[in-house]
XYZ file of C-alpha atoms in Angstrom:
95
model
C 0.000 0.000 0.000
C 1.471 3.333 -1.001
C 1.834 6.329 1.291
C -0.952 8.251 -0.437
C -3.419 5.390 -0.016
C -2.525 5.065 3.660
C -2.942 8.798 4.154
C -6.299 8.748 2.353
C -7.444 5.779 4.449
C -6.412 7.544 7.668
C -8.211 10.725 6.611
C -11.341 8.767 5.710
C -11.302 6.901 9.041
C -10.882 10.141 10.975
C -13.658 11.825 9.001
C -16.039 8.876 9.392
C -15.538 8.564 13.148
C -15.841 12.321 13.629
C -19.084 12.547 11.648
C -20.514 9.515 13.458
C -19.679 11.057 16.849
C -21.170 14.420 15.927
C -24.371 12.835 14.627
C -24.567 10.319 17.476
C -24.500 7.289 15.178
C -23.102 4.124 16.761
C -21.496 6.306 19.399
C -19.774 3.496 21.294
C -18.123 2.064 18.225
C -17.356 5.436 16.657
C -15.619 6.543 19.854
C -13.546 3.358 19.912
C -12.652 3.940 16.269
C -11.679 7.536 17.013
C -9.468 6.371 19.891
C -7.807 3.857 17.550
C -7.242 6.543 14.913
C -5.650 8.804 17.536
C -3.440 5.936 18.717
C -2.240 5.476 15.141
C -1.617 9.228 14.870
C 0.505 9.144 18.032
C 2.446 6.173 16.683
C 3.035 7.966 13.390
C 4.263 11.089 15.182
C 6.541 8.996 17.399
C 7.979 7.245 14.354
C 8.588 10.433 12.370
C 9.626 12.930 15.036
C 10.826 10.778 17.915
C 9.853 11.428 21.505
C 8.676 14.960 22.092
C 5.734 15.493 24.375
C 5.148 19.242 24.093
C 3.628 21.045 21.143
C 6.693 23.180 20.417
C 8.797 20.074 19.760
C 6.217 18.473 17.457
C 4.737 16.506 20.327
C 1.676 14.377 20.467
C -0.144 15.586 23.548
C -3.059 16.818 21.423
C -3.889 13.448 19.789
C -3.331 11.713 23.151
C -5.866 14.076 24.749
C -8.479 13.445 22.054
C -7.817 9.701 22.126
C -8.418 9.633 25.883
C -11.535 11.791 25.462
C -12.882 9.381 22.823
C -12.082 6.436 25.075
C -13.986 8.138 27.899
C -17.010 8.608 25.632
C -16.857 4.951 24.601
C -16.629 3.705 28.192
C -19.512 5.942 29.277
C -21.685 4.698 26.424
C -20.822 1.048 27.093
C -21.716 1.515 30.775
C -24.971 3.222 29.843
C -25.894 0.413 27.454
C -25.094 -2.242 30.059
C -27.699 -0.947 32.525
C -31.070 -2.690 32.463
C -33.736 -0.992 30.358
C -36.018 -0.425 33.357
C -33.269 1.421 35.205
C -32.555 3.589 32.151
C -36.255 4.460 31.829
C -36.568 5.237 35.534
C -33.630 7.616 35.390
C -35.080 9.294 32.298
C -38.399 9.912 34.052
C -36.674 11.253 37.170
C -34.741 13.789 35.090
């Protein structure tokens, strides 16, 4: 696979997960996909630039932050889906 195809695939994956998260479509899986895309971005930055945590050295704190945020969304959604339906409905009526 050539570099341009890999770059296009990465851009498509990032776009698809972002759109799915914004629209609320398959939120659990989209958030896991977004976390995976951010993990690949961190790996790519590490490979190209070496270790550099801060932004002024070409660091990867920004993709790490968004990867952790996406992972938090995924875990929250998986927990919410694991609750029994009656409990979810009771909490919705109380709110």
